[in-house]
Amino acid sequence: MKWDEFFVTGDPLIYGAMVSIVLVSLAILVGLTYFKKWGYLWREWLTTVDHKKIGVMYILAALIMLFRGGVDAVMMRAQTSMPDMKFLDGQHYNEIFTTHGVIMILFMAMPFIFGLMNVIIPLQIGARDVAFPRLNAISFWLFFAGAMLFNISFVIGGSPDAGWSAYFPLAGIEFSPHVGNNYYSLALQISGIGTLMTGLNFIVTIMKMRAPGMTLMKMPMFTWSVLITSVIIIFAFPVLTVALLLMMFDRQFGTQFFTMQNGGMDMLWANLFWVWGHPEVYIVVLPAFGIFSEIISTFAKKNLYGYKSMVISMLVISGLSFLVWAHHFYTMGQGAMVNGFFSITTMAIAVPTGVKIFNWLFTLHKGRIEFTTPMLYSLAFIPIFTIGGVTGVMLAMASADYQYHNTMFLVAHFHYVLIPGTVFAVIAGFHYWFPKVFGFRLNERRGKTAFWFIIISFNVTFFPLFFLGLQGMTRRMYTYSEETGFGPLNMLSMVGAIGLTIGFILLVYNIYWSTRYEPRDTTGDPWDGRSLEWSMPSPVPVYNFAVVPEITKRDEFWFAKQEGKSLSDKKIEKIHMPSNSGKPFILGIAFFFLGFFVVFSWWTPAIVAGIAVLLTMAAMSFDRDDGYYIPVEEVVQSEKRLRGERV
Amino acid sequence: MLKQLFPVKHVVGYVASLVLTLIALVVLMDLPAAVEIGILAVTAILQASLQLVMFMHIGESSEKKSLYINIAFAIFMALVTIFGTLFIFVWGWYA
Ligand code: HEM
Ligand SMILES: [Cu+2]
């Protein structure tokens, strides 16, 4: 392989990106050295097993990926904003919609949710960490290795370009001979291992580590949603893993699983992809439902309406989500019987989802509603998500889908589901739980300005796409002629995309502004919350709970506040904590190099990196570190300090 | 002490899983399709059970209820995927 094939060449945009990557990396290295922060970085972050810090790292990574995916999105909108635009060529457009889709779903939405889950779940159930803290660190570093591997593809070797669904035969070696889709299969396999372990970790955490007295039906709704999501992860991700493995074999080892000759079957890829893919959309949307439930009940000052029906509808959704996958390829050639079946199961999902919408509405009914920033996102979510849901039912009708399939109508639909359902949720959760992690709130006024920008621009960006789709503009189309008449609505959508960009910049600016000027919160409970995380001082100490609370009912903390009683009368004892470890980070690096070398089929270095992976794992299994104890006096001191008493 | 240093169960499991993999390679010889599929199916089921028993400690938990629920859901998922795929591509294919 020659150097000009190794680096992506010829495009000024890419050269600009390369230069900025080098500059930013240099700036980080110089900054860390100048401020002598290497030791701090290593001790406090790279080796941490603290669920709160791992959560923060997930969220930081997700915000960076939101930026990357967002730049892709704006570039696509710019390219299609006018007929016959010459901003991107066809190949570059293909690469960008592919990386946008993959990054937004796998490296933005999921990690953002994992971040919130990591920070909040142990606090909500009264635990001191997750069940397997070190495994949790491994999950994070594998996700990060996968994400970085995927992201370097656009400067080294070239990005995948067959869509985020990577359909065969297009994604096969015959039609996509360059390394792009190798990046796809390897980056997703590596981060997928991390995801699977996160799922496991949270099932065990929630099943085994709840505070005494907290039965399943007394758990907060976010915890419930994460439990159910983790179960879906455990059962859906293996299918993707296997499919990606077969893809890798087909592309790099000459097998014929998804090819069109020698008994291969290209459509089997689409089939397996969506067996995972549809549950995947529930993996990103169910935790969002949980977040909204928490926020709505907090700011309506009421307990959640229909708790039981909420839980049941989530269980029903999780079961049904495995029975609908063929609705993504109604037009592939199966008969009316098959399409009819999957049509009906798909529409059936609307029922439990509708139940949840009504539960939120009834929670709001007669509540004393406080219009805070997280609450505004939650309120906006309800009608916007409903538009996404209703257009979803339209798409679910197999015969009608022959019209909508692969048009901009579909693109509008899934953004109307994913953006309110996931992005608004994580932003709302971010604003809501921010004070818990950092000890001060994000500024409300600035937060609301960003909110209005985002909400209005979102609709301006995506509503026109419904009409463009109905007029026949297809998805993944990089240019069109003047005569099609698609120009004006695309331009309108571009205006919206600029507004969205401004909105996100305002949001990030608010983080900066609030860090500098926002008053510190001394109560630990700035929103007058209901669940256990608000019973602790913020920022939360490493050990979370000085004494583990005892639970007798739902929203225990809320009632304890009303009655002025404390959550436990036990004395403080010494606390057992897991010790930090550098091995998960090293494992992540080893996996990154393994993935990178396999992408380019450089087998000798790949084997070396593979041995490094195995050695790190072996070293881990011989580790006999049983953690350490925090002595009573230290806990007492730190509690006093955090609660604002003089020491 | 010796037991700790030499985990018999795991080593036996490891060797057995390698042997099962080698047996599966028999299908590279020219055999009738039904025989090949039969060999693959049997070795696959043995392999999966081996992993579950030897390495994943199935049955060692005291809480049987959640174990059975989990197994039931896993079987449900596997059957849905297999028979759903057959439904789409074989029985329900538009001809
Ligand atoms: C921030 C504002 C966003 C804008 C302006 C935007 C815009 C776009 C555009 C223009 C396309 C390609 C349409 C085409 O030519 O086919 C697209 C595709 C897609 N978007 Fe977004 N998007 C945004 C956010 C998101 C988010 C938050 C997610 C997921 C959580 C997402 C997921 C996807 C997916 C999965 C695709 C399909 C990619 C493919 O065709 O392979 N987008 N988006
Ligand atoms: Cu679907």
CSV table of N, CA, C and O in Angstrom, one decimal, chain A residues 538-616:
chain,number,residue,atom,x,y,z
A,538,SER,N,-24.0,17.4,46.8
A,538,SER,CA,-23.3,17.4,45.5
A,538,SER,C,-22.2,18.3,45.5
A,538,SER,O,-22.2,19.3,46.2
A,539,PRO,N,-21.1,18.0,44.8
A,539,PRO,CA,-20.8,16.7,44.1
A,539,PRO,C,-20.8,15.5,45.1
A,539,PRO,O,-20.4,15.7,46.3
A,540,VAL,N,-21.2,14.4,44.6
A,540,VAL,CA,-21.3,13.2,45.4
A,540,VAL,C,-19.9,12.7,45.8
A,540,VAL,O,-19.1,12.6,44.9
A,541,PRO,N,-19.7,12.4,47.1
A,541,PRO,CA,-18.4,11.8,47.4
A,541,PRO,C,-18.1,10.4,46.8
A,541,PRO,O,-19.1,9.8,46.4
A,542,VAL,N,-16.9,10.0,46.7
A,542,VAL,CA,-16.5,8.7,46.1
A,542,VAL,C,-17.4,7.6,46.5
A,542,VAL,O,-17.8,6.7,45.8
A,543,TYR,N,-17.7,7.5,47.8
A,543,TYR,CA,-18.4,6.4,48.4
A,543,TYR,C,-19.9,6.5,48.3
A,543,TYR,O,-20.6,5.7,48.8
A,544,ASN,N,-20.4,7.5,47.6
A,544,ASN,CA,-21.8,7.8,47.5
A,544,ASN,C,-22.5,7.9,48.8
A,544,ASN,O,-22.6,9.0,49.3
A,545,PHE,N,-23.0,6.8,49.4
A,545,PHE,CA,-23.8,6.9,50.6
A,545,PHE,C,-23.0,6.7,51.8
A,545,PHE,O,-22.3,5.6,51.9
A,546,ALA,N,-23.0,7.6,52.8
A,546,ALA,CA,-22.2,7.3,54.0
A,546,ALA,C,-22.9,6.2,54.7
A,546,ALA,O,-22.2,5.3,55.2
A,547,VAL,N,-24.2,6.2,54.8
A,547,VAL,CA,-24.9,5.0,55.3
A,547,VAL,C,-26.0,4.7,54.3
A,547,VAL,O,-26.6,5.6,53.7
A,548,VAL,N,-26.1,3.4,54.0
A,548,VAL,CA,-27.1,3.0,53.0
A,548,VAL,C,-28.5,3.2,53.5
A,548,VAL,O,-28.8,2.8,54.6
A,549,PRO,N,-29.3,3.9,52.7
A,549,PRO,CA,-30.7,4.2,53.1
A,549,PRO,C,-31.6,3.0,53.2
A,549,PRO,O,-31.3,2.0,52.6
A,550,GLU,N,-32.6,3.1,54.0
A,550,GLU,CA,-33.6,2.0,54.1
A,550,GLU,C,-34.9,2.5,53.4
A,550,GLU,O,-35.4,3.6,53.7
A,551,ILE,N,-35.4,1.6,52.6
A,551,ILE,CA,-36.6,2.0,51.7
A,551,ILE,C,-37.8,1.4,52.2
A,551,ILE,O,-37.8,0.2,52.5
A,552,THR,N,-38.9,2.1,52.3
A,552,THR,CA,-40.2,1.5,52.6
A,552,THR,C,-41.2,1.7,51.5
A,552,THR,O,-42.2,1.0,51.4
A,553,LYS,N,-41.0,2.8,50.7
A,553,LYS,CA,-42.0,3.0,49.6
A,553,LYS,C,-41.3,3.7,48.5
A,553,LYS,O,-40.2,4.1,48.5
A,554,ARG,N,-42.1,3.9,47.4
A,554,ARG,CA,-41.6,4.6,46.2
A,554,ARG,C,-41.4,6.1,46.6
A,554,ARG,O,-42.1,6.6,47.5
A,555,ASP,N,-40.5,6.8,46.0
A,555,ASP,CA,-40.2,8.2,46.3
A,555,ASP,C,-39.9,8.4,47.8
A,555,ASP,O,-40.3,9.4,48.3
A,556,GLU,N,-39.2,7.4,48.4
A,556,GLU,CA,-38.9,7.5,49.8
A,556,GLU,C,-38.4,8.8,50.2
A,556,GLU,O,-38.8,9.4,51.2
A,557,PHE,N,-37.4,9.4,49.4
A,557,PHE,CA,-36.8,10.6,49.8
A,557,PHE,C,-37.7,11.7,49.9
A,557,PHE,O,-37.7,12.6,50.8
A,558,TRP,N,-38.7,11.8,49.0
A,558,TRP,CA,-39.7,12.9,48.9
A,558,TRP,C,-40.5,12.8,50.2
A,558,TRP,O,-40.7,13.9,50.9
A,559,PHE,N,-41.0,11.7,50.6
A,559,PHE,CA,-41.8,11.6,51.8
A,559,PHE,C,-41.0,11.8,53.1
A,559,PHE,O,-41.4,12.4,54.1
A,560,ALA,N,-39.7,11.4,53.0
A,560,ALA,CA,-38.8,11.6,54.2
A,560,ALA,C,-38.7,13.1,54.4
A,560,ALA,O,-38.7,13.6,55.5
A,561,LYS,N,-38.6,13.9,53.3
A,561,LYS,CA,-38.5,15.3,53.4
A,561,LYS,C,-39.7,15.9,54.0
A,561,LYS,O,-39.6,16.8,54.8
A,562,GLN,N,-40.9,15.4,53.5
A,562,GLN,CA,-42.1,16.0,54.0
A,562,GLN,C,-42.2,15.7,55.6
A,562,GLN,O,-42.7,16.6,56.3
A,563,GLU,N,-41.8,14.5,56.0
A,563,GLU,CA,-42.0,14.2,57.4
A,563,GLU,C,-40.8,14.6,58.2
A,563,GLU,O,-40.8,14.4,59.4
A,564,GLY,N,-39.7,15.1,57.5
A,564,GLY,CA,-38.6,15.6,58.2
A,564,GLY,C,-37.8,14.5,58.9
A,564,GLY,O,-37.1,14.7,59.9
A,565,LYS,N,-37.9,13.2,58.4
A,565,LYS,CA,-37.1,12.2,59.0
A,565,LYS,C,-35.9,11.8,58.1
A,565,LYS,O,-35.9,12.1,56.9
A,566,SER,N,-34.9,11.1,58.7
A,566,SER,CA,-33.8,10.7,57.9
A,566,SER,C,-34.0,9.4,57.3
A,566,SER,O,-34.8,8.6,57.7
A,567,LEU,N,-33.1,9.0,56.3
A,567,LEU,CA,-33.3,7.8,55.5
A,567,LEU,C,-32.8,6.6,56.2
A,567,LEU,O,-33.1,5.5,55.8
A,568,SER,N,-32.0,6.8,57.2
A,568,SER,CA,-31.5,5.6,58.0
A,568,SER,C,-31.0,6.1,59.3
A,568,SER,O,-30.5,7.2,59.5
A,569,ASP,N,-31.1,5.2,60.3
A,569,ASP,CA,-30.6,5.6,61.6
A,569,ASP,C,-29.4,4.8,62.0
A,569,ASP,O,-29.0,4.8,63.1
A,570,LYS,N,-28.8,4.1,61.0
A,570,LYS,CA,-27.6,3.3,61.2
A,570,LYS,C,-26.4,4.3,61.4
A,570,LYS,O,-26.4,5.4,61.0
A,571,LYS,N,-25.4,3.7,62.1
A,571,LYS,CA,-24.2,4.5,62.3
A,571,LYS,C,-23.2,4.4,61.1
A,571,LYS,O,-23.3,3.4,60.3
A,572,ILE,N,-22.4,5.3,60.9
A,572,ILE,CA,-21.4,5.3,59.8
A,572,ILE,C,-20.4,4.2,60.1
A,572,ILE,O,-19.9,4.1,61.2
A,573,GLU,N,-20.1,3.3,59.1
A,573,GLU,CA,-19.1,2.3,59.3
A,573,GLU,C,-18.0,2.5,58.2
A,573,GLU,O,-18.2,3.3,57.3
A,574,LYS,N,-16.9,1.7,58.4
A,574,LYS,CA,-15.9,1.8,57.3
A,574,LYS,C,-16.4,1.3,56.0
A,574,LYS,O,-17.3,0.4,56.0
A,575,ILE,N,-16.0,1.9,54.9
A,575,ILE,CA,-16.6,1.6,53.6
A,575,ILE,C,-15.6,1.0,52.7
A,575,ILE,O,-14.4,1.4,52.6
A,576,HIS,N,-16.0,-0.1,52.1
A,576,HIS,CA,-15.2,-0.9,51.2
A,576,HIS,C,-15.3,-0.3,49.8
A,576,HIS,O,-16.4,-0.2,49.2
A,577,MET,N,-14.2,0.0,49.1
A,577,MET,CA,-14.2,0.6,47.8
A,577,MET,C,-13.3,-0.2,46.9
A,577,MET,O,-12.2,-0.7,47.3
A,578,PRO,N,-13.6,-0.2,45.6
A,578,PRO,CA,-12.7,-0.9,44.6
A,578,PRO,C,-11.5,0.0,44.3
A,578,PRO,O,-11.6,1.3,44.3
A,579,SER,N,-10.3,-0.5,44.1
A,579,SER,CA,-9.2,0.3,43.7
A,579,SER,C,-9.1,0.6,42.2
A,579,SER,O,-9.5,-0.2,41.4
A,580,ASN,N,-8.4,1.7,41.9
A,580,ASN,CA,-8.2,2.0,40.5
A,580,ASN,C,-7.3,1.0,39.8
A,580,ASN,O,-6.6,0.2,40.4
A,581,SER,N,-7.5,1.0,38.5
A,581,SER,CA,-6.6,0.1,37.7
A,581,SER,C,-6.3,0.7,36.3
A,581,SER,O,-7.2,1.2,35.7
A,582,GLY,N,-5.1,0.6,35.9
A,582,GLY,CA,-4.7,1.1,34.6
A,582,GLY,C,-4.9,0.1,33.5
A,582,GLY,O,-4.9,0.4,32.3
A,583,LYS,N,-5.3,-1.2,33.9
A,583,LYS,CA,-5.3,-2.2,32.8
A,583,LYS,C,-6.5,-2.0,31.8
A,583,LYS,O,-6.3,-2.3,30.7
A,584,PRO,N,-7.7,-1.6,32.3
A,584,PRO,CA,-8.7,-1.4,31.3
A,584,PRO,C,-8.3,-0.4,30.2
A,584,PRO,O,-8.5,-0.6,29.0
A,585,PHE,N,-7.6,0.7,30.6
A,585,PHE,CA,-7.1,1.7,29.6
A,585,PHE,C,-6.1,1.0,28.6
A,585,PHE,O,-6.2,1.2,27.4
A,586,ILE,N,-5.2,0.2,29.2
A,586,ILE,CA,-4.2,-0.4,28.3
A,586,ILE,C,-4.9,-1.4,27.4
A,586,ILE,O,-4.6,-1.5,26.2
A,587,LEU,N,-5.9,-2.1,27.9
A,587,LEU,CA,-6.7,-3.0,27.1
A,587,LEU,C,-7.3,-2.3,25.9
A,587,LEU,O,-7.3,-2.7,24.8
A,588,GLY,N,-7.9,-1.1,26.2
A,588,GLY,CA,-8.5,-0.3,25.2
A,588,GLY,C,-7.5,0.1,24.1
A,588,GLY,O,-7.8,-0.1,22.9
A,589,ILE,N,-6.3,0.5,24.5
A,589,ILE,CA,-5.3,0.8,23.5
A,589,ILE,C,-4.9,-0.4,22.7
A,589,ILE,O,-4.8,-0.3,21.4
A,590,ALA,N,-4.7,-1.5,23.4
A,590,ALA,CA,-4.3,-2.7,22.6
A,590,ALA,C,-5.4,-3.1,21.6
A,590,ALA,O,-5.1,-3.4,20.4
A,591,PHE,N,-6.7,-3.0,22.0
A,591,PHE,CA,-7.8,-3.3,21.1
A,591,PHE,C,-7.8,-2.3,19.9
A,591,PHE,O,-8.1,-2.7,18.8
A,592,PHE,N,-7.5,-1.0,20.2
A,592,PHE,CA,-7.5,0.0,19.1
A,592,PHE,C,-6.5,-0.5,18.1
A,592,PHE,O,-6.8,-0.5,16.9
A,593,PHE,N,-5.3,-0.8,18.5
A,593,PHE,CA,-4.2,-1.2,17.5
A,593,PHE,C,-4.6,-2.5,16.8
A,593,PHE,O,-4.4,-2.6,15.6
A,594,LEU,N,-5.1,-3.4,17.6
A,594,LEU,CA,-5.6,-4.7,16.9
A,594,LEU,C,-6.6,-4.4,15.8
A,594,LEU,O,-6.4,-4.8,14.7
A,595,GLY,N,-7.6,-3.5,16.1
A,595,GLY,CA,-8.6,-3.2,15.1
A,595,GLY,C,-7.9,-2.5,13.9
A,595,GLY,O,-8.2,-2.8,12.8
A,596,PHE,N,-7.0,-1.5,14.2
A,596,PHE,CA,-6.4,-0.8,13.2
A,596,PHE,C,-5.6,-1.6,12.2
A,596,PHE,O,-5.8,-1.5,11.0
A,597,PHE,N,-4.8,-2.5,12.8
A,597,PHE,CA,-4.0,-3.4,11.9
A,597,PHE,C,-4.9,-4.4,11.1
A,597,PHE,O,-4.6,-4.7,9.9
A,598,VAL,N,-6.0,-4.8,11.7
A,598,VAL,CA,-6.8,-5.8,11.0
A,598,VAL,C,-7.5,-5.0,9.9
A,598,VAL,O,-7.7,-5.6,8.8
A,599,VAL,N,-7.9,-3.8,10.1
A,599,VAL,CA,-8.6,-3.0,9.0
A,599,VAL,C,-7.7,-3.0,7.8
A,599,VAL,O,-8.2,-3.2,6.7
A,600,PHE,N,-6.4,-2.9,7.9
A,600,PHE,CA,-5.5,-2.8,6.8
A,600,PHE,C,-5.0,-4.2,6.4
A,600,PHE,O,-4.1,-4.3,5.5
A,601,SER,N,-5.5,-5.2,7.1
A,601,SER,CA,-5.0,-6.6,6.9
A,601,SER,C,-3.5,-6.7,7.0
A,601,SER,O,-2.8,-7.4,6.2
A,602,TRP,N,-2.9,-6.0,8.0
A,602,TRP,CA,-1.5,-6.1,8.2
A,602,TRP,C,-1.3,-7.1,9.3
A,602,TRP,O,-1.4,-6.8,10.5
A,603,TRP,N,-1.1,-8.4,8.9
A,603,TRP,CA,-1.3,-9.5,9.9
A,603,TRP,C,-0.3,-9.6,10.9
A,603,TRP,O,-0.6,-9.9,12.1
A,604,THR,N,1.0,-9.3,10.6
A,604,THR,CA,2.0,-9.5,11.6
A,604,THR,C,1.8,-8.5,12.8
A,604,THR,O,1.7,-8.9,14.0
A,605,PRO,N,1.7,-7.2,12.5
A,605,PRO,CA,1.4,-6.3,13.7
A,605,PRO,C,0.0,-6.7,14.3
A,605,PRO,O,-0.1,-6.5,15.6
A,606,ALA,N,-0.9,-7.1,13.6
A,606,ALA,CA,-2.2,-7.5,14.2
A,606,ALA,C,-2.0,-8.6,15.2
A,606,ALA,O,-2.6,-8.6,16.3
A,607,ILE,N,-1.2,-9.6,14.8
A,607,ILE,CA,-1.0,-10.7,15.8
A,607,ILE,C,-0.3,-10.2,17.0
A,607,ILE,O,-0.7,-10.6,18.2
A,608,VAL,N,0.7,-9.3,16.8
A,608,VAL,CA,1.3,-8.7,18.0
A,608,VAL,C,0.3,-8.0,18.9
A,608,VAL,O,0.3,-8.2,20.1
A,609,ALA,N,-0.5,-7.2,18.3
A,609,ALA,CA,-1.5,-6.4,19.1
A,609,ALA,C,-2.5,-7.4,19.8
A,609,ALA,O,-2.9,-7.2,20.9
A,610,GLY,N,-2.8,-8.5,19.0
A,610,GLY,CA,-3.7,-9.5,19.6
A,610,GLY,C,-3.1,-10.2,20.8
A,610,GLY,O,-3.8,-10.4,21.8
A,611,ILE,N,-1.8,-10.4,20.7
A,611,ILE,CA,-1.1,-11.0,21.9
A,611,ILE,C,-1.1,-10.0,23.1
A,611,ILE,O,-1.4,-10.4,24.2
A,612,ALA,N,-1.0,-8.7,22.8
A,612,ALA,CA,-1.0,-7.7,23.8
A,612,ALA,C,-2.4,-7.7,24.5
A,612,ALA,O,-2.5,-7.6,25.7
A,613,VAL,N,-3.5,-7.9,23.7
A,613,VAL,CA,-4.8,-8.0,24.3
A,613,VAL,C,-4.9,-9.2,25.2
A,613,VAL,O,-5.3,-9.0,26.4
A,614,LEU,N,-4.4,-10.3,24.7
A,614,LEU,CA,-4.5,-11.5,25.6
A,614,LEU,C,-3.7,-11.4,26.8
A,614,LEU,O,-4.2,-11.8,27.9
A,615,LEU,N,-2.5,-10.8,26.7
A,615,LEU,CA,-1.7,-10.7,27.9
A,615,LEU,C,-2.3,-9.8,28.9
A,615,LEU,O,-2.3,-10.0,30.1
A,616,THR,N,-2.9,-8.7,28.4
A,616,THR,CA,-3.6,-7.7,29.4
A,616,THR,C,-4.7,-8.5,30.1
A,616,THR,O,-4.9,-8.3,31.3
